[in-house]
mmCIF file of C-alpha atoms in Angstrom:
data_model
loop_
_atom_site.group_PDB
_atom_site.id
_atom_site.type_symbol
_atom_site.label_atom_id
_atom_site.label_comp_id
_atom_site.label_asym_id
_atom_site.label_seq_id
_atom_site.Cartn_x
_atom_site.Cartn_y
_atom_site.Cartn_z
ATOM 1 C CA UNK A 1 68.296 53.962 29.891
ATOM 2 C CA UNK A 2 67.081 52.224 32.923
ATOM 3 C CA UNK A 3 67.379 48.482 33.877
ATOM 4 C CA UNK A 4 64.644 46.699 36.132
ATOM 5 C CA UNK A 5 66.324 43.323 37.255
ATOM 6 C CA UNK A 6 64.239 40.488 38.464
ATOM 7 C CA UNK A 7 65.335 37.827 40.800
ATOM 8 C CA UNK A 8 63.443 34.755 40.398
ATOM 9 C CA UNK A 9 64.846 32.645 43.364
ATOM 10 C CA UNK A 10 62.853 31.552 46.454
ATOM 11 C CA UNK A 11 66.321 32.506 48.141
ATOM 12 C CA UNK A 12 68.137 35.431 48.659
ATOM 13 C CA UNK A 13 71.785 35.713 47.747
ATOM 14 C CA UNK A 14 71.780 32.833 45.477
ATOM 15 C CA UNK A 15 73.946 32.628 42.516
ATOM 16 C CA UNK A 16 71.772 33.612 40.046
ATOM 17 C CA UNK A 17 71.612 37.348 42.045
ATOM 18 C CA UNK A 18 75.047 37.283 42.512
ATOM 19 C CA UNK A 19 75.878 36.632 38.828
ATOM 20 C CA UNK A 20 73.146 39.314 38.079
ATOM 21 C CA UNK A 21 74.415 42.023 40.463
ATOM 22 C CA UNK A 22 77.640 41.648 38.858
ATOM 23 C CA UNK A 23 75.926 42.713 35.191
ATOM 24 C CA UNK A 24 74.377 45.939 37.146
ATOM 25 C CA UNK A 25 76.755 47.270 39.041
ATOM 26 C CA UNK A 26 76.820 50.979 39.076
ATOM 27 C CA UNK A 27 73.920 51.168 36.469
ATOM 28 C CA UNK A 28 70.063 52.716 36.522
ATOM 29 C CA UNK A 29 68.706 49.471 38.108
ATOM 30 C CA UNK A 30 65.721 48.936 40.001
ATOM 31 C CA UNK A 31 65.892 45.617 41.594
ATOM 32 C CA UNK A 32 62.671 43.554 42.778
ATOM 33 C CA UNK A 33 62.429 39.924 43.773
ATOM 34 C CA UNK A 34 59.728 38.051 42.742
ATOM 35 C CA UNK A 35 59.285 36.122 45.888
ATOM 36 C CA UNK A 36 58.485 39.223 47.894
ATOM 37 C CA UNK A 37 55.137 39.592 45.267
ATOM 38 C CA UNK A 38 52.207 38.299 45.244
ATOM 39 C CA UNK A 39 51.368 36.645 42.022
ATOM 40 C CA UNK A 40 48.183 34.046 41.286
ATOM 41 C CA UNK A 41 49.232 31.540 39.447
ATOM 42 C CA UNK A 42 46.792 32.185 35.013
ATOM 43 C CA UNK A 43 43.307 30.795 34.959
ATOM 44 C CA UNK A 44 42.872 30.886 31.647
ATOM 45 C CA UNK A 45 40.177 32.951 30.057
ATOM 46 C CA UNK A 46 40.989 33.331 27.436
ATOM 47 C CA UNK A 47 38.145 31.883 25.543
ATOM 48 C CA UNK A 48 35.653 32.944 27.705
ATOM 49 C CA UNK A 49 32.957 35.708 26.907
ATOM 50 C CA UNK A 50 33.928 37.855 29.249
ATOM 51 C CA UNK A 51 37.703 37.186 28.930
ATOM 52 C CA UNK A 52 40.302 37.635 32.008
ATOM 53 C CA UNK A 53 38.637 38.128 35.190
ATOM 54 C CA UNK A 54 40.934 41.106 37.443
ATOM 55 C CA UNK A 55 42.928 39.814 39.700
ATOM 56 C CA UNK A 56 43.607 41.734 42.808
ATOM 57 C CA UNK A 57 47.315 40.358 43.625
ATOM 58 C CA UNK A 58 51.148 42.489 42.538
ATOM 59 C CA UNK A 59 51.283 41.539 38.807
ATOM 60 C CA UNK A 60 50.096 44.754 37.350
ATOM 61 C CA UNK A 61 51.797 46.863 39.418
ATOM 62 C CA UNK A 62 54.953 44.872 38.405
ATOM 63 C CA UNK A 63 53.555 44.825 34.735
ATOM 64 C CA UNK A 64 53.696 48.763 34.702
ATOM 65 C CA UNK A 65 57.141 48.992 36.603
ATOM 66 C CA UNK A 66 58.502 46.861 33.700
ATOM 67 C CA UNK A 67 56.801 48.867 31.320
ATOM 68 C CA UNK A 68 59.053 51.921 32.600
ATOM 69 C CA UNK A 69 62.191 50.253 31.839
ATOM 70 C CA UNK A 70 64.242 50.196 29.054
ATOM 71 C CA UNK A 71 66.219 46.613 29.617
ATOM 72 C CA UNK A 72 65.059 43.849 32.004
ATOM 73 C CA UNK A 73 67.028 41.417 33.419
ATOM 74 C CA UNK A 74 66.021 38.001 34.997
ATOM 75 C CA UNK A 75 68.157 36.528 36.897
ATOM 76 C CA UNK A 76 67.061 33.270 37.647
ATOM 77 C CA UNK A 77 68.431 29.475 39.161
ATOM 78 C CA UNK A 78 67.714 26.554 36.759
ATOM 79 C CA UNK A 79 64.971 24.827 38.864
ATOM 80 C CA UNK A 80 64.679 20.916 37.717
ATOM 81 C CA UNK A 81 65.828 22.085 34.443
ATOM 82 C CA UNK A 82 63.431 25.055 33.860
ATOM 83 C CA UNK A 83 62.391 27.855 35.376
ATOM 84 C CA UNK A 84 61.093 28.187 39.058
ATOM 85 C CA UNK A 85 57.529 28.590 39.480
ATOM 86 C CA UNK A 86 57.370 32.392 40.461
ATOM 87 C CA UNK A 87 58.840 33.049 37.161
ATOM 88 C CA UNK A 88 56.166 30.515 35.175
ATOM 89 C CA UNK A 89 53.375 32.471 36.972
ATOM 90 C CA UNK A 90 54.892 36.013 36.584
ATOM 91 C CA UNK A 91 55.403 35.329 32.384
ATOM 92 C CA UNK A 92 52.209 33.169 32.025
ATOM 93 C CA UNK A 93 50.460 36.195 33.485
ATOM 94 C CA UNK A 94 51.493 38.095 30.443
ATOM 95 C CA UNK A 95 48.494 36.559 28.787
ATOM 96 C CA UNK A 96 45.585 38.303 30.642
ATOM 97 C CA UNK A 97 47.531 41.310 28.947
ATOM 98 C CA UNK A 98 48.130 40.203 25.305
ATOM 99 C CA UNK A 99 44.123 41.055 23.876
ATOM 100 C CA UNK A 100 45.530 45.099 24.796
ATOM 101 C CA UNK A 101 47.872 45.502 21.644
ATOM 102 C CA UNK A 102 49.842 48.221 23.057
ATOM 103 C CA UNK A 103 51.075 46.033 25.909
ATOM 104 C CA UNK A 104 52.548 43.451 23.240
ATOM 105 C CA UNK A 105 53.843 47.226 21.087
ATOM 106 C CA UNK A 106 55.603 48.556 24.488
ATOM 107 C CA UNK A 107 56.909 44.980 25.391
ATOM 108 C CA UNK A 108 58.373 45.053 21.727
ATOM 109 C CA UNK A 109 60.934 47.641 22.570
ATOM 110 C CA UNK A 110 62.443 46.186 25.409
ATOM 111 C CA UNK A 111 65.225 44.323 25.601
ATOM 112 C CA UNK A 112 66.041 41.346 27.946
ATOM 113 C CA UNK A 113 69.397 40.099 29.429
ATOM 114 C CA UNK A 114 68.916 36.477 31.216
ATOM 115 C CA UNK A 115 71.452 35.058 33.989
ATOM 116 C CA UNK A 116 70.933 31.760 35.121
ATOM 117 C CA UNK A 117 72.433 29.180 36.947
ATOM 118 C CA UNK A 118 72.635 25.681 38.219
ATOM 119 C CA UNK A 119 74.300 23.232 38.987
ATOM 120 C CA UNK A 120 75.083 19.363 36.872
ATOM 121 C CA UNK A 121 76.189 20.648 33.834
ATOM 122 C CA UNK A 122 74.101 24.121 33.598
ATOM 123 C CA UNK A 123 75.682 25.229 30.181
ATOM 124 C CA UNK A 124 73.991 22.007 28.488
ATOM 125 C CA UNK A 125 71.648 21.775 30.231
ATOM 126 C CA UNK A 126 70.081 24.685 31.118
ATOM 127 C CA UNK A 127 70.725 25.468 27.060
ATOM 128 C CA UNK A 128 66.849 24.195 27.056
ATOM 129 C CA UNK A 129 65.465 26.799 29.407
ATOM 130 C CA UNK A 130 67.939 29.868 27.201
ATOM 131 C CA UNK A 131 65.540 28.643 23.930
ATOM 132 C CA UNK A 132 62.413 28.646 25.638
ATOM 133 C CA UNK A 133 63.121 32.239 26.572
ATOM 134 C CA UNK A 134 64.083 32.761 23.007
ATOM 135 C CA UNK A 135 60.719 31.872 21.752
ATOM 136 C CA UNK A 136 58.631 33.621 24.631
ATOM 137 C CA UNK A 137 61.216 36.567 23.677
ATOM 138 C CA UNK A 138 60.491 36.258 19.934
ATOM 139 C CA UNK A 139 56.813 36.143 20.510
ATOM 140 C CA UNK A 140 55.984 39.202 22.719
ATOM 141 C CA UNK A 141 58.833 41.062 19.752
ATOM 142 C CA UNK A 142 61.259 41.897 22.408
ATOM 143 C CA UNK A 143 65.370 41.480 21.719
ATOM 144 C CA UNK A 144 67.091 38.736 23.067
ATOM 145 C CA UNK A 145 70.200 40.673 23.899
ATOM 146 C CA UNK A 146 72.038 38.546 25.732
ATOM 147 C CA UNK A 147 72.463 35.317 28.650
ATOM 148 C CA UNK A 148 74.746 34.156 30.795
ATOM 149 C CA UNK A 149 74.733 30.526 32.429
ATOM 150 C CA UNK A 150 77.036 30.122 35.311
ATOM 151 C CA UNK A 151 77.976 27.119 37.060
ATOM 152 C CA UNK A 152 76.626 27.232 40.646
ATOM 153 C CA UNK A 153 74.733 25.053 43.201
ATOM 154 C CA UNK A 154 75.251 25.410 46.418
ATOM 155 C CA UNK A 155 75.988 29.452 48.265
ATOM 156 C CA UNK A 156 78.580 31.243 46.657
ATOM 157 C CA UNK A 157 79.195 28.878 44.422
ATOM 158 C CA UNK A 158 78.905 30.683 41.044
ATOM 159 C CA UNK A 159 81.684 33.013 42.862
ATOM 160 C CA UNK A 160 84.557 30.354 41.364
ATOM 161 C CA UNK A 161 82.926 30.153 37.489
ATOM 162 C CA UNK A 162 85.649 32.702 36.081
ATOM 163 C CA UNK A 163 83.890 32.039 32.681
ATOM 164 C CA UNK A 164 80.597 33.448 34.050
ATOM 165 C CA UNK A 165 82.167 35.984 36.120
ATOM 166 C CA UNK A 166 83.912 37.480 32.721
ATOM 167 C CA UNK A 167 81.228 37.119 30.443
ATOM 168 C CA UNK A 168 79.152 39.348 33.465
ATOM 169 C CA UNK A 169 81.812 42.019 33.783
ATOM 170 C CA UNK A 170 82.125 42.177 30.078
ATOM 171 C CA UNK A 171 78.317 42.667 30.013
ATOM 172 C CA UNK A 172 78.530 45.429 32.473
ATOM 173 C CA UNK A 173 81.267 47.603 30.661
ATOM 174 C CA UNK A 174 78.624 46.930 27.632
ATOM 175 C CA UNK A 175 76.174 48.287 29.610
ATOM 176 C CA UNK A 176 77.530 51.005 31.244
ATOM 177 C CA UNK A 177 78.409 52.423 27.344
ATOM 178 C CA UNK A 178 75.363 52.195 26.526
ATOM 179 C CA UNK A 179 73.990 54.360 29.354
#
């Protein structure tokens, strides 16, 4: 089994790749970060004769790297309660895909791990953000395996949310069974 883990900050080194690194260590992970890609925000064709226009930019070769994973992970900050753009674009981009039914068969047997953080309160209310992945999840057929929130604002911060930190080592010994 192989792992691709996304990091969905406009930072590097921020809690929610900390947190994440944690769940992979010394697994089959290929780790990418979304704000080294080049992804166009959806204009939506969807309706259109001709449908979905190409677009020359890095979401189908992301698209097919996910595709050759078993489990993805996105580790992602809690951005005014939601997610951060760069994620938005990368799953709203999943659209120009859907008409091909084998994208939304090999999406169904993946499974997803998300870690997120934040800071002011994340666990409540970041719980939001957790059930909009739920439905996206539930949609596209893929398993919800499993999410972690951890507490974290500033650097470093998620470093002193021993809950988190647990719940990610605990995923990791899950993990590395599984492999």
């Amino acid at each position: 089994m192989s792992i691709l883990a996304l990091y969905c900050s406009t930072r590097r080194q921020g809690n929610s790749e900390l947190l994440a690194d944690i769940v992979v260590e010394g697994l089959n992970c290929t780790k990418i970060h979304l704000m080294d890609q080049h992804i166009e925000p959806i204009q939506d064709f969807r309706h259109a004769p001709e449908g979905f226009k190409p677009v020359h930019d890095d979401h189908a070769k992301l698209i097919r790297t996910m595709l050759n994973h078993d489990i993805f992970l996105l580790a992602t900050p809690i951005y005014w309660y939601g997610m951060p753009g760069i994620l938005k674009n990368f799953i709203d981009r999943w659209s120009t895909y859907y008409s091909d039914m084998t994208f939304k068969d090999r999406m169904s047997e993946k499974e997803v791990i998300v870690v997120m953080t934040g800071g002011d309160d994340p666990q409540i209310k970041g719980f939001p953000l957790i059930q909009q992945f739920y439905w996206i999840f539930e949609f596209m057929g893929i398993e919800f395996t499993h999410y972690i929130i951890g507490n974290g604002n500033n650097p470093g911060d998620v470093l002193r949310d021993l809950n988190a930190l647990s719940k990610a080592e605990q995923l990791n010994h899950q993990l590395r069974m599984q492999f």
